[in-house]
mmCIF file of N, CA and C in Angstrom:
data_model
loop_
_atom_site.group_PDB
_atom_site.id
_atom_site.type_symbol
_atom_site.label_atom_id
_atom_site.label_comp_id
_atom_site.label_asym_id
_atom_site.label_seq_id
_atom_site.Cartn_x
_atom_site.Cartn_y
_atom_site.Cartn_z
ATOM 1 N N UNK A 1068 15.978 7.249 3.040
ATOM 2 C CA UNK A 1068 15.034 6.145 3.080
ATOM 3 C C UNK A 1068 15.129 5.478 4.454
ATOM 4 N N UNK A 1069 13.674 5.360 5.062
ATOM 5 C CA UNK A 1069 13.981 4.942 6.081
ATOM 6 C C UNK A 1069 13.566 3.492 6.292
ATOM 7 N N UNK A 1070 14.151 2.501 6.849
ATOM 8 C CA UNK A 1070 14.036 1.178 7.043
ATOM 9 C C UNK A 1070 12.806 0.351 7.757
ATOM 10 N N UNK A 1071 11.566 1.547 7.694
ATOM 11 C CA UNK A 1071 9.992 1.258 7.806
ATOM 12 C C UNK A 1071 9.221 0.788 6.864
ATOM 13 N N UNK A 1072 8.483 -0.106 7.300
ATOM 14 C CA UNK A 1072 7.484 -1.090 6.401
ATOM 15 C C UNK A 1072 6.120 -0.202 6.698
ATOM 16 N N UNK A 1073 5.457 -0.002 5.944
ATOM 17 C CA UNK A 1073 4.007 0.503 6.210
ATOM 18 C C UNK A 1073 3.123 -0.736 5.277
ATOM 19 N N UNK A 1074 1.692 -1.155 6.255
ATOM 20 C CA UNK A 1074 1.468 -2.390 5.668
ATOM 21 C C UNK A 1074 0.188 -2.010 5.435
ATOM 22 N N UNK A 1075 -0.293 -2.220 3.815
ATOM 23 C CA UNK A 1075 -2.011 -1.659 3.830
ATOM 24 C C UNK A 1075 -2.793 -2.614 4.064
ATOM 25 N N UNK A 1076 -3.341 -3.275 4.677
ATOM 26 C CA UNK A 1076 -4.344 -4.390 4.657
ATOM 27 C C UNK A 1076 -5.884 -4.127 4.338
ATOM 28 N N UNK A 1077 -6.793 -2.762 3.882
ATOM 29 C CA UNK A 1077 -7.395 -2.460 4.025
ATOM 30 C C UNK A 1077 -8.197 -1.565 2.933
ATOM 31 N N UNK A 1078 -8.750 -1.778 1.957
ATOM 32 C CA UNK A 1078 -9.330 -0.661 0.790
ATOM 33 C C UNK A 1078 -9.743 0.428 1.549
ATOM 34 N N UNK A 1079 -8.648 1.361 1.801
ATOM 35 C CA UNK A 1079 -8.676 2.518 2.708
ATOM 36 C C UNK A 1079 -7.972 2.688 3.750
ATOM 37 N N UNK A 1080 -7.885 3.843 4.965
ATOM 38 C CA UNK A 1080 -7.398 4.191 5.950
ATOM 39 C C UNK A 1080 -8.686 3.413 6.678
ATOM 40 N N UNK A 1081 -8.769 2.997 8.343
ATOM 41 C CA UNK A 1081 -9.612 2.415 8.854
ATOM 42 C C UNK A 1081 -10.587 1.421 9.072
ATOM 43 N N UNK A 1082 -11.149 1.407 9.865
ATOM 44 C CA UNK A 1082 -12.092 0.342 9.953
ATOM 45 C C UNK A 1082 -13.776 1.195 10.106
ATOM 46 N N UNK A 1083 -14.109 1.871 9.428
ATOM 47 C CA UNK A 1083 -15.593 2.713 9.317
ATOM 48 C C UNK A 1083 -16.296 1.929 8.533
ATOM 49 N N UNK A 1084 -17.611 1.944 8.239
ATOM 50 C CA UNK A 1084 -18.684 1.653 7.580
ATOM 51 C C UNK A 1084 -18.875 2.825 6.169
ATOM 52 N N UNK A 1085 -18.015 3.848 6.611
ATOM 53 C CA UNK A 1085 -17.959 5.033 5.469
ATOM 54 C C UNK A 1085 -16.885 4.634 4.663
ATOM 55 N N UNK A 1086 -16.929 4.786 3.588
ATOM 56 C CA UNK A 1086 -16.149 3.946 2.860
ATOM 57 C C UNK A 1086 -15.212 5.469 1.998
ATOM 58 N N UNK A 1087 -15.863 6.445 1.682
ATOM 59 C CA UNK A 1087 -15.783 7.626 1.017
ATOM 60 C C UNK A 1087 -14.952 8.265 2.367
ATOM 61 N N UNK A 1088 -15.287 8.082 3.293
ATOM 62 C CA UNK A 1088 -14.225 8.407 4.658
ATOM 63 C C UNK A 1088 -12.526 7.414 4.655
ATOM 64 N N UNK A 1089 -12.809 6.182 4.466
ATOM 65 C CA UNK A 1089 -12.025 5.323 4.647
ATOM 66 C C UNK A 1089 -10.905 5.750 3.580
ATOM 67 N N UNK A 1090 -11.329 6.166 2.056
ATOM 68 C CA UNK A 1090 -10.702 6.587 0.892
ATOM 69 C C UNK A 1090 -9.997 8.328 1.249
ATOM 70 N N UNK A 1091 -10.366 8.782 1.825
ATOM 71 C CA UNK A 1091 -10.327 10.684 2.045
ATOM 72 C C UNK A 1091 -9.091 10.151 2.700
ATOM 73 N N UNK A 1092 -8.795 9.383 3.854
ATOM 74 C CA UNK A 1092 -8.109 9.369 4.651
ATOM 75 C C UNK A 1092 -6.781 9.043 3.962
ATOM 76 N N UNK A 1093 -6.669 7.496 3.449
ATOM 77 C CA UNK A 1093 -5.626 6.909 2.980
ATOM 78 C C UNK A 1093 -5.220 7.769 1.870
ATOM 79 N N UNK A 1094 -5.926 8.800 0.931
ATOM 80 C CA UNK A 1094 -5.730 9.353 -0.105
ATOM 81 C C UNK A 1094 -5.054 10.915 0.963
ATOM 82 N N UNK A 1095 -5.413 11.258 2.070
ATOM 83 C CA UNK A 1095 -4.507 12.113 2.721
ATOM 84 C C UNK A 1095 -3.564 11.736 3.184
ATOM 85 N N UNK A 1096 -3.178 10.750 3.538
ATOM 86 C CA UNK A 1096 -1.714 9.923 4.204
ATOM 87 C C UNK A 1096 -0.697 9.788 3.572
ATOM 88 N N UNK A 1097 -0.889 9.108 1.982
ATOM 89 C CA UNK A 1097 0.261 9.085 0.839
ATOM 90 C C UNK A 1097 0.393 10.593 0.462
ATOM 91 N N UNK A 1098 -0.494 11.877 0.444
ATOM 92 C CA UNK A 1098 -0.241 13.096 0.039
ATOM 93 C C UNK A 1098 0.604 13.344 1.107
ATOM 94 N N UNK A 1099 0.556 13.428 2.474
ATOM 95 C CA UNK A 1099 1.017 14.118 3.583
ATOM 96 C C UNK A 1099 2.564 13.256 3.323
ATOM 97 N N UNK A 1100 2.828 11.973 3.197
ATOM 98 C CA UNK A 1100 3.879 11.306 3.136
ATOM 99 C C UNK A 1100 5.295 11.877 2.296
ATOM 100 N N UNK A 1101 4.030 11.753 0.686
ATOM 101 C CA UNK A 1101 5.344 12.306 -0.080
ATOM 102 C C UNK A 1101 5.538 13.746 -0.115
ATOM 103 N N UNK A 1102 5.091 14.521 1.073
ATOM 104 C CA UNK A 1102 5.493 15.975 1.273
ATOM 105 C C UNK A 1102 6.925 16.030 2.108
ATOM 106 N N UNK A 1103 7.089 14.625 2.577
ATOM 107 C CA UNK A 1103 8.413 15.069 3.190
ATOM 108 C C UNK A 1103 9.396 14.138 2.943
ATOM 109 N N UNK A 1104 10.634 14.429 3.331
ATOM 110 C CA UNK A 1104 11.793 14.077 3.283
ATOM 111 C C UNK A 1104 12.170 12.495 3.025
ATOM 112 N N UNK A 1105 11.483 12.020 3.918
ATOM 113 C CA UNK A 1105 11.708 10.661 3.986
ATOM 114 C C UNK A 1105 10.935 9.951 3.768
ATOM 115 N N UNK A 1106 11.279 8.584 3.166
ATOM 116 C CA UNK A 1106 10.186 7.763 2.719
ATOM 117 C C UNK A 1106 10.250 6.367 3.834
ATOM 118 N N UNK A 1107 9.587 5.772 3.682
ATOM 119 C CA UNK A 1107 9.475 3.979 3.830
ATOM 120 C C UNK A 1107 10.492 3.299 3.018
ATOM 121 N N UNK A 1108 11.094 2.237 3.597
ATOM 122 C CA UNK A 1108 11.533 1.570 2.571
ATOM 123 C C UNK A 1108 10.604 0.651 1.366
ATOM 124 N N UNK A 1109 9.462 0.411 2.046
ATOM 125 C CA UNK A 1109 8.409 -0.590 1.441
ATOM 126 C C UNK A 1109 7.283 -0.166 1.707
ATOM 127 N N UNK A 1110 6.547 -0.549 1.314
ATOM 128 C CA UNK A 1110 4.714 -0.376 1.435
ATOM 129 C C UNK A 1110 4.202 -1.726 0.902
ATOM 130 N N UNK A 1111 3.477 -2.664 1.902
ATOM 131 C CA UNK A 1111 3.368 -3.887 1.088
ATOM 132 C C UNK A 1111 1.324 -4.031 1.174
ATOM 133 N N UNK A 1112 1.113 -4.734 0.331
ATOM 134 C CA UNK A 1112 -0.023 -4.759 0.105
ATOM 135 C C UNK A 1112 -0.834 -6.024 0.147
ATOM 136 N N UNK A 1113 -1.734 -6.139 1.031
ATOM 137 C CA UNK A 1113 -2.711 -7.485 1.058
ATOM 138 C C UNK A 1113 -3.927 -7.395 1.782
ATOM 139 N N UNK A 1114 -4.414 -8.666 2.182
ATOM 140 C CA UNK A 1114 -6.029 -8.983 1.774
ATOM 141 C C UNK A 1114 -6.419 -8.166 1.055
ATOM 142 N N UNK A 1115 -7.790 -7.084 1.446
ATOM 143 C CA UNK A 1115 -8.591 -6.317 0.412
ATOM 144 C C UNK A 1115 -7.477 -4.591 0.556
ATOM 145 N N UNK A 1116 -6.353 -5.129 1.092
ATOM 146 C CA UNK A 1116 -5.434 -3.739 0.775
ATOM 147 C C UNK A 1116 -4.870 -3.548 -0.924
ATOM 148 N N UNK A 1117 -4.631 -4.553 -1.298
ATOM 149 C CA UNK A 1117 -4.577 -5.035 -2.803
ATOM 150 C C UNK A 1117 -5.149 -3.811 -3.797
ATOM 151 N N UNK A 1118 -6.391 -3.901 -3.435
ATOM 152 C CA UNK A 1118 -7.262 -3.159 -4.227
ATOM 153 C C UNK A 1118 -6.309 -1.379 -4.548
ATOM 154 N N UNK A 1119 -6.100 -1.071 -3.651
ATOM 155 C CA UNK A 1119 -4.937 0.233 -3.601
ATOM 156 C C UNK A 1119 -4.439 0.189 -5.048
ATOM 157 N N UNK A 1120 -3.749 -0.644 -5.272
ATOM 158 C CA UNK A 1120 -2.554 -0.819 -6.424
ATOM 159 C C UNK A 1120 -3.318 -1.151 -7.720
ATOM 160 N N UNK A 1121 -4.817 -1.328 -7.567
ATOM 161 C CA UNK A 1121 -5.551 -1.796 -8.691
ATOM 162 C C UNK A 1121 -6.045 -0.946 -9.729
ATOM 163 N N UNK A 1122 -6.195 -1.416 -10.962
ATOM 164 C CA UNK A 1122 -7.317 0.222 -11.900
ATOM 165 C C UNK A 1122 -8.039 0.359 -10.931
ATOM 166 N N UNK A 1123 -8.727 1.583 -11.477
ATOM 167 C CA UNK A 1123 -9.667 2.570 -10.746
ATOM 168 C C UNK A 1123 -9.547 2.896 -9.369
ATOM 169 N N UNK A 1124 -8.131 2.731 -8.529
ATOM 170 C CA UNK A 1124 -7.805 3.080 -7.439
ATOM 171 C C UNK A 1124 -7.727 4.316 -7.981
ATOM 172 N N UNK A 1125 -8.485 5.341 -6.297
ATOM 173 C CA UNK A 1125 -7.892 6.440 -6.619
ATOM 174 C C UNK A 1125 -6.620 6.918 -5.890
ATOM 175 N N UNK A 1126 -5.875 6.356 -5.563
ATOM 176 C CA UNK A 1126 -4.275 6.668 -4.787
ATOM 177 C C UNK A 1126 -3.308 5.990 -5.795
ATOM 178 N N UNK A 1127 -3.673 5.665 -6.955
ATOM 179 C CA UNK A 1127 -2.494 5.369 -7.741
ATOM 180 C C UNK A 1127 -1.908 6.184 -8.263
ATOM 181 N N UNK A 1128 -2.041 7.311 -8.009
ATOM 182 C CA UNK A 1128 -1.345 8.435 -8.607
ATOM 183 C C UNK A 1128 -0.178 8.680 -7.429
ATOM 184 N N UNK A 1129 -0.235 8.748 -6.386
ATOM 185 C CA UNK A 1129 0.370 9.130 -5.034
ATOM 186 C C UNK A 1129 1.141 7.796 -5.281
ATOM 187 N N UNK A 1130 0.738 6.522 -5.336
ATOM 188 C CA UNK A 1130 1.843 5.032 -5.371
ATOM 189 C C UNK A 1130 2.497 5.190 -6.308
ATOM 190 N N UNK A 1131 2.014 5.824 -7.170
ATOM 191 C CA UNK A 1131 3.393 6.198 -8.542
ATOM 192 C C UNK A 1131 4.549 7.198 -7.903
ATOM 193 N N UNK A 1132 3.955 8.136 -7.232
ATOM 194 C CA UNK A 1132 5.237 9.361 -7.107
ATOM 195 C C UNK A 1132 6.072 8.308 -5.704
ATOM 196 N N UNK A 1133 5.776 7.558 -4.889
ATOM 197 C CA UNK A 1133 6.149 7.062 -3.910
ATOM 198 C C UNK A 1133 7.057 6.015 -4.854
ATOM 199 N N UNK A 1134 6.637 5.223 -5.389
ATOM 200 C CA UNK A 1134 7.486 3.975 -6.313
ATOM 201 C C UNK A 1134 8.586 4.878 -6.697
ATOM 202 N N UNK A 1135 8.449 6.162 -7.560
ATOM 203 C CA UNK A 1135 9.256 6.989 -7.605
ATOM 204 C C UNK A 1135 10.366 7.538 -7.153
ATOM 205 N N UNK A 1136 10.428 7.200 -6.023
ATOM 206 C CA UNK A 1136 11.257 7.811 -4.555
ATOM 207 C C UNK A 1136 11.838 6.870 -4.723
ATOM 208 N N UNK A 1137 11.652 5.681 -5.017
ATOM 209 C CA UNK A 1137 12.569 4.775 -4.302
ATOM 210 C C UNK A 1137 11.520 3.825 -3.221
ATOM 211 N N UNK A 1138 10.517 3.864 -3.051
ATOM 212 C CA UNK A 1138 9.460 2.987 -1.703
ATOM 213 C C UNK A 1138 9.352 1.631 -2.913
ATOM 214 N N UNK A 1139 9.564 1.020 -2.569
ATOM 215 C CA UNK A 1139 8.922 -0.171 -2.725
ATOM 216 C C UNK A 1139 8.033 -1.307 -2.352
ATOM 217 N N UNK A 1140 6.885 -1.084 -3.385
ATOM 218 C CA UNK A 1140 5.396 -1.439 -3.292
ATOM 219 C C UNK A 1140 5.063 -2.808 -3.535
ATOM 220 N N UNK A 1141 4.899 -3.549 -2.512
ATOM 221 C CA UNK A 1141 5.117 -5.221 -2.708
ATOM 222 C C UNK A 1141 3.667 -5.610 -2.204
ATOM 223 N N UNK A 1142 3.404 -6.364 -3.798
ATOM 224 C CA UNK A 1142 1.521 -6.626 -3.639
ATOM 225 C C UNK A 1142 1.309 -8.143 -3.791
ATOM 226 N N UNK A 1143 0.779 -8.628 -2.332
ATOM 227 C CA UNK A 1143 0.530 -10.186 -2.330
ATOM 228 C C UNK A 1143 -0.009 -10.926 -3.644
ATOM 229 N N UNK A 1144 0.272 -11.719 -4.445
ATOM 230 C CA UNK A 1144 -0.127 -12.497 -5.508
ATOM 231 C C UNK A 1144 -1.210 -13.645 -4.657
ATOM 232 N N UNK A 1145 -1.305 -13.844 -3.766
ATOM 233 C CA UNK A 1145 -2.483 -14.960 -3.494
ATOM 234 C C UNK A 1145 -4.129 -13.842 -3.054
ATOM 235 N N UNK A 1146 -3.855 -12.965 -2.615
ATOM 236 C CA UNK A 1146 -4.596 -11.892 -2.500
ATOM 237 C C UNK A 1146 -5.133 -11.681 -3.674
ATOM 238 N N UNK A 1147 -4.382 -10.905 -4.807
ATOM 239 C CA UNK A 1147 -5.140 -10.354 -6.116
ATOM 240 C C UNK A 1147 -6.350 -11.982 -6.955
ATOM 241 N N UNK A 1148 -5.159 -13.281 -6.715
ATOM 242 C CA UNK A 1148 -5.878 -14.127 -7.463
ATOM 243 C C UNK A 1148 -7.128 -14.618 -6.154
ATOM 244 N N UNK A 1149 -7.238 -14.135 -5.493
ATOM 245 C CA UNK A 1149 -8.108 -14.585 -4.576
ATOM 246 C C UNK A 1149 -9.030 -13.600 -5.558
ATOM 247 N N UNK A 1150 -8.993 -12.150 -5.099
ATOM 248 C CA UNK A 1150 -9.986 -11.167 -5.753
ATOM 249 C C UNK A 1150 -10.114 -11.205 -7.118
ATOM 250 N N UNK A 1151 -9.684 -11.879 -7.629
ATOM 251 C CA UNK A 1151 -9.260 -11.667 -8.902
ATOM 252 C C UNK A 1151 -9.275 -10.550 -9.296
ATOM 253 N N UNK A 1152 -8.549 -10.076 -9.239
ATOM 254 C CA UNK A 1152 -7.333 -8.696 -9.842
ATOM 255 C C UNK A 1152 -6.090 -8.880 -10.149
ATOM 256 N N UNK A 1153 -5.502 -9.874 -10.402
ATOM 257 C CA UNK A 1153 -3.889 -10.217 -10.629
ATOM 258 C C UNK A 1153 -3.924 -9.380 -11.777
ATOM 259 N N UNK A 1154 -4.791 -9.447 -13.322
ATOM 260 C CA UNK A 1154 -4.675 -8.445 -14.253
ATOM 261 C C UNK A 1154 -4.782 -7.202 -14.392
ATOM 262 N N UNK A 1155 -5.191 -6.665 -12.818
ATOM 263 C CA UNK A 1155 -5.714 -4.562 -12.932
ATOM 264 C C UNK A 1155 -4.397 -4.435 -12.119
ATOM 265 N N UNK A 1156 -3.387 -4.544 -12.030
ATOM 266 C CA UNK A 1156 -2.463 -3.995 -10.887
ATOM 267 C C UNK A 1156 -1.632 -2.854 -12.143
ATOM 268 N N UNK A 1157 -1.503 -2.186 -11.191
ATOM 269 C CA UNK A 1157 -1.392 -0.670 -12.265
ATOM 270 C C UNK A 1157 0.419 -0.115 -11.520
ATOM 271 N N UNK A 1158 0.691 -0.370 -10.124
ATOM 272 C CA UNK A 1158 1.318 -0.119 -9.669
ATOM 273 C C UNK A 1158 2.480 -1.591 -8.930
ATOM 274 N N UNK A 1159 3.902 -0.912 -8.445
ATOM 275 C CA UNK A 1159 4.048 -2.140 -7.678
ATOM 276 C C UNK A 1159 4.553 -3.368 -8.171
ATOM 277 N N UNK A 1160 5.330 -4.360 -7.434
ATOM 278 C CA UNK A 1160 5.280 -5.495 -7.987
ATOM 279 C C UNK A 1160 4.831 -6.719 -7.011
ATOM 280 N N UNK A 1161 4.539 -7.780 -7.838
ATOM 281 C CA UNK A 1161 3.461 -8.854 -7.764
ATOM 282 C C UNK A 1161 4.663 -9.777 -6.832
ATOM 283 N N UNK A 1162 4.238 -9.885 -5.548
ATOM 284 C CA UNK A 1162 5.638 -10.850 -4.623
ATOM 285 C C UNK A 1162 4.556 -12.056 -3.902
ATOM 286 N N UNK A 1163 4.704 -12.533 -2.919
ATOM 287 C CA UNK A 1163 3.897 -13.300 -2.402
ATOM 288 C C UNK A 1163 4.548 -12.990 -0.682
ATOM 289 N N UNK A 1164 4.063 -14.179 0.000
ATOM 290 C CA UNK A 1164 4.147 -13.775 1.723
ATOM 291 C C UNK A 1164 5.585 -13.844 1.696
ATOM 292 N N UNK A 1165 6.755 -14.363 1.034
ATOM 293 C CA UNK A 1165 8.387 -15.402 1.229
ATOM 294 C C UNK A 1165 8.099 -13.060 1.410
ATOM 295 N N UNK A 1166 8.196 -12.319 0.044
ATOM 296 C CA UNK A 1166 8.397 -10.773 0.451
ATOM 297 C C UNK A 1166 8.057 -10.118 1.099
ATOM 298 N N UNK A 1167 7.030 -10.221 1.404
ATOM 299 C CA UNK A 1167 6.665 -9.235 2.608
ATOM 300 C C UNK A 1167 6.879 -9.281 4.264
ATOM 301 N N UNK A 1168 7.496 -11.114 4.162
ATOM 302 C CA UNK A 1168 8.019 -11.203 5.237
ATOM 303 C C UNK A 1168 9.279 -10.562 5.865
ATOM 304 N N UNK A 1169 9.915 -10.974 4.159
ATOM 305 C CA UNK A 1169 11.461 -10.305 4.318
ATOM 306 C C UNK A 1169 11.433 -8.570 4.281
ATOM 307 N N UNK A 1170 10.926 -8.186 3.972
ATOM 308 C CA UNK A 1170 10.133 -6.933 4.361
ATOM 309 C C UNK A 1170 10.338 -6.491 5.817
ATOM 310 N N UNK A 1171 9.077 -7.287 5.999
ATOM 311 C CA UNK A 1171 8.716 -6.752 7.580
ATOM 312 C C UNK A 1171 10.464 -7.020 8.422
ATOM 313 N N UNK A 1172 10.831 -8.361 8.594
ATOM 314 C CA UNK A 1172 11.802 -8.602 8.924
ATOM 315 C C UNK A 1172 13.207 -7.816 8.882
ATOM 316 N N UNK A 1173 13.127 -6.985 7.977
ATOM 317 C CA UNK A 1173 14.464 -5.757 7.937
ATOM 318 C C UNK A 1173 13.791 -4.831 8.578
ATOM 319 N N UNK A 1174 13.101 -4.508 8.576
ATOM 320 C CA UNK A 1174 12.555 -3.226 9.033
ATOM 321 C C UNK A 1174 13.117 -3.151 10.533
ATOM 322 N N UNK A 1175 13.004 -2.210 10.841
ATOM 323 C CA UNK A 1175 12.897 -1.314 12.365
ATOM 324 C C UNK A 1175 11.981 -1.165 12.591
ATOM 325 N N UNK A 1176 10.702 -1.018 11.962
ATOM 326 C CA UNK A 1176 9.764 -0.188 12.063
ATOM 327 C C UNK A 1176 8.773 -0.702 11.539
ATOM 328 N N UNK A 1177 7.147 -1.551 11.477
ATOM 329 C CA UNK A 1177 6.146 -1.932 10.726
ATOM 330 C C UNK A 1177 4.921 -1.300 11.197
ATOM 331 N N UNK A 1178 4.774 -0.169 10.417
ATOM 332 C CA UNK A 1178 3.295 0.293 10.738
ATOM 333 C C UNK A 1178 2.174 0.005 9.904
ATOM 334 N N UNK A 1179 1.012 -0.513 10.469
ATOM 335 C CA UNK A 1179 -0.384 -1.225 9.598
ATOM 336 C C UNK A 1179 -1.613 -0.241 9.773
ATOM 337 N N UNK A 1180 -2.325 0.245 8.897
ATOM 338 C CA UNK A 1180 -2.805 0.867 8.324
ATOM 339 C C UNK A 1180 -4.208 0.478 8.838
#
């Protein structure tokens, strides 16, 4: 496990207007991820990155085998009740900014999505 934060801020990989692009991508990144050896220590989740961890995400299958490993999936609570989604979170647990700071803050490493 490596002592990297990966941070989703984003319903998807990128910043496109293609949205079915934006999904292909992030849904290839967690596949390519858990093909190897090492994981993240964390994966944290906010603004409309939230949505990831929600029903009808389609990468909740990939955040399950990653939670799995050992990654731990930390999903802003002022975010979901903003969107209101605090009740679809399927994955992950429900932290606020005090975690994801302490997060980022151990890390070596914070890559944003």
């Amino acid at each position: 496990m490596k002592d990297t934060v990966i941070q989703c801020t984003t319903f998807g990989m990128g910043r496109t207007n293609i949205h079915s692009l934006n999904m292909k991508l992030i849904g290839k990144y967690f596949d390519i991820l858990l093909l190897g050896n090492e994981f993240p220590a964390a994966i944290t989740f906010y603004t409309d990155g939230v949505q990831l961890v929600t029903e009808g995400s389609p990468v909740l299958e990939q955040l399950s085998h990653l939670e799995s490993k050992g990654v731990r999936l930390i999903v802003c609570s002022t975010c979901l009740d903003e969107l209101r989604l605090a009740d679809k979170v399927k994955v992950g647990i429900v932290g606020g900014m005090p975690d994801i700071i302490e997060a980022q803050m151990k890390a070596s490493k914070v890559i944003t999505l």
